[in-house]
Short mmCIF file of C-alpha atoms and ligand atoms in Angstrom, two decimals:
data_model
loop_
_atom_site.label_atom_id
_atom_site.label_comp_id
_atom_site.label_asym_id
_atom_site.label_seq_id
_atom_site.Cartn_x
_atom_site.Cartn_y
_atom_site.Cartn_z
CA MET A 1 -24.76 5.99 -14.38
CA ALA A 2 -21.45 5.62 -16.21
CA ARG A 3 -19.01 3.12 -14.79
CA LYS A 4 -16.08 4.41 -12.79
CA LYS A 5 -12.73 4.53 -14.57
CA ILE A 6 -9.61 3.12 -12.95
CA ALA A 7 -6.18 3.77 -14.43
CA LEU A 8 -3.28 1.51 -13.50
CA ILE A 9 0.10 3.06 -14.23
CA GLY A 10 2.57 0.21 -14.55
CA GLY A 11 1.45 -2.99 -16.20
CA GLY A 12 3.92 -5.37 -14.57
CA GLN A 13 3.29 -7.98 -11.91
CA ILE A 14 1.20 -5.87 -9.53
CA GLY A 15 -0.50 -3.98 -12.38
CA GLY A 16 -1.70 -7.22 -13.97
CA VAL A 17 -3.21 -8.55 -10.74
CA LEU A 18 -4.80 -5.15 -10.05
CA ALA A 19 -6.46 -5.19 -13.47
CA GLN A 20 -7.85 -8.68 -12.88
CA LEU A 21 -9.13 -7.83 -9.39
CA CYS A 22 -10.80 -4.61 -10.63
CA ALA A 23 -12.57 -6.70 -13.28
CA LEU A 24 -13.56 -9.56 -10.98
CA ARG A 25 -15.07 -7.11 -8.49
CA GLU A 26 -16.57 -4.93 -11.23
CA LEU A 27 -15.07 -1.82 -9.67
CA GLY A 28 -15.03 0.01 -12.99
CA ASP A 29 -13.52 0.14 -16.46
CA VAL A 30 -9.77 -0.37 -16.44
CA VAL A 31 -6.94 1.28 -18.37
CA LEU A 32 -3.59 -0.45 -17.90
CA PHE A 33 -0.74 1.87 -18.89
CA ASP A 34 2.89 0.92 -19.43
CA ILE A 35 5.83 2.25 -21.42
CA VAL A 36 6.43 -1.22 -22.84
CA GLN A 37 4.72 -1.29 -26.23
CA ASN A 38 1.77 -3.68 -26.66
CA MET A 39 2.31 -5.58 -23.39
CA PRO A 40 -0.56 -3.83 -21.48
CA MET A 41 -2.82 -4.44 -24.51
CA GLY A 42 -1.93 -8.12 -24.34
CA LYS A 43 -2.58 -8.38 -20.59
CA THR A 44 -5.92 -6.59 -20.71
CA LEU A 45 -7.05 -8.61 -23.73
CA ASP A 46 -6.17 -11.80 -21.88
CA ILE A 47 -8.14 -10.73 -18.77
CA ALA A 48 -11.09 -9.46 -20.85
CA GLU A 49 -11.36 -12.78 -22.65
CA ALA A 50 -12.14 -14.40 -19.29
CA SER A 51 -15.14 -12.09 -18.78
CA ARG A 52 -17.65 -14.70 -19.99
CA VAL A 53 -16.22 -17.30 -17.63
CA ASP A 54 -15.85 -14.99 -14.65
CA GLY A 55 -19.01 -13.04 -15.48
CA PHE A 56 -17.88 -9.43 -15.32
CA ASP A 57 -19.12 -6.45 -17.33
CA VAL A 58 -16.26 -3.97 -17.43
CA GLU A 59 -14.07 -2.76 -20.24
CA LEU A 60 -10.34 -3.34 -20.09
CA LYS A 61 -7.92 -1.43 -22.26
CA GLY A 62 -4.14 -1.37 -22.58
CA ALA A 63 -2.36 1.94 -23.19
CA ASN A 64 1.00 3.41 -24.06
CA GLU A 65 -0.25 7.02 -24.10
CA TYR A 66 -1.22 9.05 -21.04
CA ALA A 67 -4.14 10.54 -22.97
CA ASP A 68 -5.92 7.19 -22.47
CA ILE A 69 -6.18 7.71 -18.70
CA LYS A 70 -8.25 10.86 -19.31
CA GLY A 71 -11.03 11.36 -16.80
CA SER A 72 -10.01 8.51 -14.48
CA ASP A 73 -11.67 8.45 -11.06
CA VAL A 74 -8.85 6.47 -9.45
CA VAL A 75 -5.22 6.01 -10.48
CA ILE A 76 -3.00 3.33 -8.94
CA VAL A 77 0.73 3.68 -9.54
CA THR A 78 3.05 0.69 -9.62
CA ALA A 79 5.44 2.00 -12.27
CA GLY A 80 9.06 1.46 -11.33
CA LEU A 81 11.57 -1.23 -10.66
CA PRO A 82 10.88 -3.91 -8.05
CA ARG A 83 13.51 -5.16 -5.58
CA LYS A 84 16.04 -7.87 -6.30
CA PRO A 85 17.27 -10.21 -3.53
CA GLY A 86 19.50 -8.32 -1.09
CA MET A 87 18.14 -4.89 -2.08
CA SER A 88 16.26 -2.65 0.34
CA ARG A 89 13.25 -0.67 -0.86
CA ASP A 90 15.39 2.47 -0.50
CA ASP A 91 17.88 1.15 -3.06
CA LEU A 92 15.25 1.84 -5.71
CA LEU A 93 15.14 5.55 -4.90
CA ALA A 94 17.02 7.19 -7.80
CA THR A 95 15.47 5.15 -10.61
CA ASN A 96 11.94 5.17 -9.32
CA ALA A 97 12.00 8.90 -8.48
CA LYS A 98 12.69 9.68 -12.14
CA ILE A 99 9.90 7.35 -13.24
CA MET A 100 7.49 8.85 -10.68
CA THR A 101 8.24 12.35 -11.97
CA GLN A 102 6.97 11.40 -15.46
CA VAL A 103 4.03 9.45 -14.09
CA ALA A 104 2.83 12.25 -11.79
CA GLU A 105 3.00 14.75 -14.66
CA GLY A 106 0.86 12.43 -16.77
CA ILE A 107 -1.70 12.08 -13.99
CA LYS A 108 -1.77 15.82 -13.36
CA GLN A 109 -2.46 16.53 -17.03
CA TYR A 110 -5.02 13.84 -17.81
CA ALA A 111 -6.67 12.84 -14.53
CA PRO A 112 -6.77 16.04 -12.47
CA ASN A 113 -9.73 14.91 -10.37
CA ALA A 114 -8.53 11.41 -9.57
CA PHE A 115 -7.75 9.76 -6.28
CA VAL A 116 -4.18 8.47 -6.48
CA ILE A 117 -2.88 5.41 -4.67
CA VAL A 118 0.87 4.90 -4.90
CA ILE A 119 2.42 1.45 -4.48
CA SER A 120 5.86 2.02 -6.07
CA ASN A 121 8.79 1.81 -3.67
CA PRO A 122 10.36 3.35 -1.70
CA LEU A 123 6.76 4.11 -0.91
CA ASP A 124 6.99 7.03 1.49
CA ALA A 125 9.24 8.98 -0.88
CA MET A 126 7.30 8.08 -4.03
CA VAL A 127 3.97 9.20 -2.65
CA THR A 128 5.55 12.45 -1.42
CA LEU A 129 6.88 13.15 -4.90
CA CYS A 130 3.57 12.27 -6.52
CA GLN A 131 1.66 14.71 -4.31
CA ARG A 132 4.21 17.47 -4.83
CA ILE A 133 4.16 17.18 -8.62
CA THR A 134 0.40 16.75 -9.05
CA GLY A 135 -0.35 19.38 -6.41
CA PHE A 136 -3.57 17.45 -5.67
CA PRO A 137 -5.11 17.88 -2.20
CA SER A 138 -3.45 15.44 0.17
CA LYS A 139 -6.73 13.68 0.96
CA ARG A 140 -6.67 12.46 -2.67
CA VAL A 141 -3.03 11.25 -2.78
CA MET A 142 -2.07 8.34 -0.56
CA GLY A 143 0.27 5.38 -0.33
CA MET A 144 -0.52 1.69 0.10
CA ALA A 145 1.67 0.04 2.71
CA GLY A 146 -0.13 -0.24 6.04
CA VAL A 147 -2.98 -2.38 4.72
CA LEU A 148 -0.44 -4.91 3.43
CA ASP A 149 1.91 -4.77 6.42
CA SER A 150 -1.09 -5.16 8.76
CA ALA A 151 -2.45 -8.06 6.69
CA ARG A 152 0.91 -9.79 6.98
CA PHE A 153 1.05 -9.21 10.75
CA SER A 154 -2.54 -10.52 11.04
CA SER A 155 -1.65 -13.65 9.06
CA PHE A 156 1.29 -14.44 11.33
CA ILE A 157 -0.92 -13.97 14.41
CA ALA A 158 -3.64 -16.24 12.97
CA TRP A 159 -1.11 -18.95 12.10
CA GLU A 160 0.49 -18.78 15.54
CA LEU A 161 -2.83 -18.96 17.41
CA GLY A 162 -4.59 -21.38 15.06
CA VAL A 163 -7.56 -19.03 14.55
CA SER A 164 -9.26 -17.63 11.46
CA VAL A 165 -7.45 -14.59 10.11
CA LYS A 166 -10.90 -13.03 9.59
CA ASP A 167 -11.12 -12.53 13.35
CA VAL A 168 -7.69 -10.91 13.70
CA ASN A 169 -7.30 -7.14 13.91
CA ALA A 170 -3.80 -5.75 13.96
CA MET A 171 -2.28 -2.55 12.66
CA VAL A 172 1.15 -1.53 11.46
CA LEU A 173 2.00 2.17 11.43
CA GLY A 174 4.98 4.29 10.35
CA GLY A 175 7.08 4.13 7.21
CA HIS A 176 7.08 1.20 4.80
CA GLY A 177 10.59 0.05 5.63
CA ASP A 178 12.60 -1.69 8.31
CA THR A 179 11.38 0.82 10.90
CA MET A 180 7.65 0.11 10.47
CA VAL A 181 5.80 -0.17 13.78
CA PRO A 182 3.47 -3.14 14.35
CA ILE A 183 1.22 -2.09 17.23
CA LYS A 184 1.38 -5.20 19.44
CA ARG A 185 -0.63 -3.77 22.32
CA PHE A 186 -3.87 -3.40 20.34
CA ALA A 187 -3.56 -6.59 18.26
CA ASN A 188 -6.62 -8.72 19.05
CA VAL A 189 -8.76 -11.64 17.98
CA ASN A 190 -12.38 -10.50 18.00
CA GLY A 191 -11.58 -8.14 20.85
CA ILE A 192 -9.42 -10.54 22.91
CA PRO A 193 -5.87 -9.18 23.13
CA VAL A 194 -3.32 -11.34 21.31
CA TYR A 195 -1.12 -11.01 24.41
CA GLU A 196 -3.85 -12.66 26.51
CA LEU A 197 -4.24 -15.54 24.04
CA LEU A 198 -0.48 -16.07 23.86
CA LYS A 199 -0.33 -16.07 27.66
CA LYS A 200 -2.94 -18.84 27.74
CA LYS A 201 -1.18 -20.80 25.01
CA TYR A 202 2.18 -20.63 26.77
CA LYS A 203 0.70 -21.15 30.23
CA GLY A 204 1.78 -17.81 31.66
CA ASP A 205 5.42 -18.05 30.51
CA MET A 206 5.84 -14.34 29.74
CA THR A 207 9.39 -14.76 28.44
CA LYS A 208 8.06 -17.14 25.79
CA VAL A 209 5.11 -14.83 25.04
CA GLU A 210 7.45 -11.90 24.41
CA GLU A 211 9.72 -14.10 22.31
CA VAL A 212 6.82 -15.25 20.09
CA MET A 213 5.43 -11.72 19.75
CA THR A 214 8.86 -10.34 18.87
CA ALA A 215 9.31 -13.04 16.25
CA MET A 216 5.96 -12.11 14.63
CA VAL A 217 6.87 -8.42 14.67
CA GLU A 218 10.26 -9.09 13.10
CA ARG A 219 8.76 -11.37 10.46
CA THR A 220 6.26 -8.62 9.61
CA LYS A 221 9.05 -6.08 9.16
CA GLY A 222 10.96 -8.44 6.90
CA ALA A 223 7.94 -9.97 5.16
CA GLY A 224 8.49 -8.23 1.83
CA GLY A 225 12.13 -9.30 1.84
CA GLU A 226 11.18 -12.88 2.69
CA VAL A 227 9.04 -13.03 -0.47
CA VAL A 228 11.73 -11.31 -2.58
CA LYS A 229 14.26 -13.91 -1.48
CA LEU A 230 11.99 -16.84 -2.29
CA LEU A 231 10.86 -15.46 -5.66
CA GLY A 232 14.45 -14.86 -6.72
CA ASN A 233 13.23 -12.33 -9.28
CA GLY A 234 10.87 -9.47 -8.45
CA SER A 235 8.88 -8.73 -5.33
CA ALA A 236 5.48 -9.51 -3.83
CA PHE A 237 2.58 -8.78 -6.13
CA TYR A 238 -0.59 -10.65 -5.14
CA SER A 239 -0.88 -9.23 -1.62
CA PRO A 240 0.10 -5.64 -2.56
CA ALA A 241 -2.54 -5.69 -5.31
CA SER A 242 -5.26 -7.03 -2.98
CA SER A 243 -4.37 -4.42 -0.37
CA ALA A 244 -4.66 -1.53 -2.83
CA ILE A 245 -7.98 -2.90 -4.07
CA ALA A 246 -9.33 -2.74 -0.50
CA MET A 247 -8.46 0.96 -0.51
CA VAL A 248 -10.07 1.56 -3.92
CA GLU A 249 -13.24 -0.20 -2.77
CA ALA A 250 -13.36 1.88 0.40
CA ILE A 251 -13.25 5.05 -1.71
CA LEU A 252 -15.53 4.06 -4.60
CA ARG A 253 -18.13 2.45 -2.34
CA ASP A 254 -17.80 5.13 0.36
CA GLN A 255 -17.21 2.45 2.97
CA LYS A 256 -15.62 4.76 5.60
CA ARG A 257 -13.16 2.00 6.44
CA LEU A 258 -10.63 2.66 9.17
CA LEU A 259 -7.36 1.50 7.60
CA PRO A 260 -3.68 2.27 8.03
CA VAL A 261 -2.77 4.43 5.05
CA CYS A 262 0.33 6.39 4.12
CA ALA A 263 -1.03 9.93 4.51
CA LEU A 264 0.41 13.44 4.52
CA LEU A 265 0.50 14.60 8.13
CA ASN A 266 -0.06 18.17 9.19
CA GLY A 267 0.90 18.10 12.84
CA GLU A 268 -0.77 14.79 13.74
CA TYR A 269 1.55 12.53 15.76
CA GLY A 270 3.89 15.56 15.98
CA VAL A 271 4.77 15.23 12.27
CA LYS A 272 4.32 18.00 9.73
CA GLY A 273 4.82 17.78 5.98
CA PHE A 274 5.69 14.09 5.71
CA TYR A 275 3.85 11.01 4.51
CA VAL A 276 3.64 8.36 7.24
CA GLY A 277 1.44 5.31 7.76
CA VAL A 278 -1.38 6.17 10.20
CA PRO A 279 -4.98 5.06 10.75
CA VAL A 280 -7.39 7.02 8.56
CA VAL A 281 -11.04 6.88 7.60
CA LEU A 282 -11.25 6.14 3.87
CA GLY A 283 -14.44 7.02 2.01
CA ALA A 284 -15.86 8.93 -0.94
CA GLU A 285 -13.76 12.00 -0.11
CA GLY A 286 -10.55 9.96 0.09
CA ILE A 287 -8.80 10.44 3.42
CA GLU A 288 -11.74 11.84 5.36
CA GLN A 289 -10.12 11.77 8.77
CA ILE A 290 -6.72 11.05 10.27
CA ILE A 291 -7.09 9.19 13.55
CA GLU A 292 -4.63 10.05 16.31
CA MET A 293 -4.20 7.05 18.60
CA ASP A 294 -3.03 7.37 22.17
CA LEU A 295 0.32 5.66 21.85
CA ASP A 296 2.39 4.65 24.85
CA ALA A 297 6.00 5.74 25.38
CA GLU A 298 7.54 2.79 23.50
CA GLU A 299 5.18 3.09 20.52
CA THR A 300 5.76 6.84 20.37
CA LYS A 301 9.51 6.30 20.40
CA LEU A 302 9.34 3.69 17.60
CA LEU A 303 7.05 5.87 15.50
CA LYS A 304 9.46 8.79 15.90
CA ILE A 305 12.35 6.60 14.70
CA SER A 306 10.24 5.55 11.71
CA CYS A 307 9.27 9.15 10.89
CA ASP A 308 12.92 10.20 11.10
CA ALA A 309 13.77 7.45 8.60
CA VAL A 310 11.08 8.76 6.24
CA GLU A 311 12.46 12.28 6.60
CA GLU A 312 15.94 11.02 5.77
CA LEU A 313 14.62 9.13 2.74
CA VAL A 314 12.80 12.19 1.42
CA GLY A 315 15.99 14.23 1.97
CA ALA A 316 17.95 11.67 -0.06
CA MET A 317 15.33 11.88 -2.81
CA ASP A 318 15.57 15.67 -2.90
CA LYS A 319 19.33 15.34 -3.39
CA VAL A 320 18.89 12.81 -6.20
CA LEU A 321 16.37 15.07 -7.96
CA ALA A 322 18.23 18.36 -7.40
CA PRO A 323 19.59 19.82 -10.65
CA ALA A 324 23.37 19.22 -10.89
N1 APR B 1 6.04 4.68 -16.85
C1 APR B 1 5.15 3.66 -16.74
N2 APR B 1 5.51 2.41 -16.43
C2 APR B 1 6.81 2.18 -16.23
C3 APR B 1 7.78 3.19 -16.33
C4 APR B 1 7.35 4.49 -16.66
N3 APR B 1 8.20 5.51 -16.78
N4 APR B 1 8.99 2.64 -16.07
C5 APR B 1 8.79 1.34 -15.82
N5 APR B 1 7.46 1.06 -15.92
C6 APR B 1 6.79 -0.22 -15.78
C7 APR B 1 7.62 -1.39 -16.26
O1 APR B 1 7.62 -1.49 -17.69
C8 APR B 1 6.91 -2.58 -15.59
O2 APR B 1 5.96 -3.18 -16.45
O3 APR B 1 6.51 -0.52 -14.43
C9 APR B 1 6.21 -1.93 -14.38
C10 APR B 1 6.68 -2.47 -13.05
O4 APR B 1 6.32 -3.80 -13.01
P1 APR B 1 7.25 -4.93 -12.34
O5 APR B 1 8.65 -4.72 -12.78
O6 APR B 1 6.61 -6.23 -12.62
O7 APR B 1 7.17 -4.57 -10.78
P2 APR B 1 5.98 -4.89 -9.74
O8 APR B 1 6.26 -6.18 -9.07
O9 APR B 1 4.67 -4.69 -10.39
O10 APR B 1 6.26 -3.74 -8.66
C11 APR B 1 6.10 -2.38 -9.00
O11 APR B 1 5.65 -1.71 -6.74
O12 APR B 1 5.83 -2.87 -4.73
C12 APR B 1 6.43 -1.96 -5.59
O13 APR B 1 8.76 -2.33 -5.17
C13 APR B 1 7.74 -2.50 -6.11
O14 APR B 1 8.48 -0.40 -7.01
C14 APR B 1 7.93 -1.67 -7.34
C15 APR B 1 6.50 -1.47 -7.86
#
């Protein structure tokens, strides 16, 4: 059976790590596309020359032409500018919307049967635009945000409780911005609610428990910005790449994983026609199921605020893209 083909549009920081992870896990042959001449050829050559050492059998190719992504099974999009310190993801809207327009047209023409995972920010708007331009079924076009935001939340919980992060389950829903909604109530360590463990740690002092939980939630919301500030140039790239790879693996290996994914809603959670982060089942068909959780009043309110922010962002994008 022929190997799967994975196209990476954008050969910058995230694109490079994605290419290496695809190779290390032998997920398929890789085409790394960028508008910068030669650079993606250099990166893929560099990674390929480690194949003997790392022991992988996949082909890696750099590209400056969309024709090279022909027949891809999966396309991951990171093309666009990253944030600089002090910028919000939304500040990237105008520039990245123009880039996404070209990218989506390239995908539509050369990889009409591909699953598309968008990482470029502002995520919720970029994935919306990508689906609109490609016209692909929404189960094949999704955004990566929730896996990363949830991984960050899980890390903070593990560090606070002094337990292995492998045993932590926590989900973040909503848009990929300041309004994202970490679901505190269901966060658990191998089934034991994080609230219960914090209560034990702080000997029943519920004020302290709430304070610690709130601090973890706030750090999760600002986690991307925290990295941007420390890096001084560019934004997070290792963890976004790993998170997208988990989604690719779920699809290519038909794992049926239940993950928070930025998906086009059609009435679920009272939202119609917008991309929002929700739990889905990810398998060989892409988004095979959207799971509607029973949220309480506070979670519902926060998710509504987040969805409104996404709606506003998409409205702003439509204005930017409208012909003058
Ligand atoms: N087509 C293809 N690639 C493009 C285009 C385009 N029209 N315009 C820019 N690029 C490429 C750049 O040449 C660069 O190599 O996109 C790449 C982006 O890489 P980085 O600047 O290193 O950014 P990165 O850290 O990888 O983040 C990419 O993901 O998380 C988001 O906010 C982040 O929007 C940003 C994106």
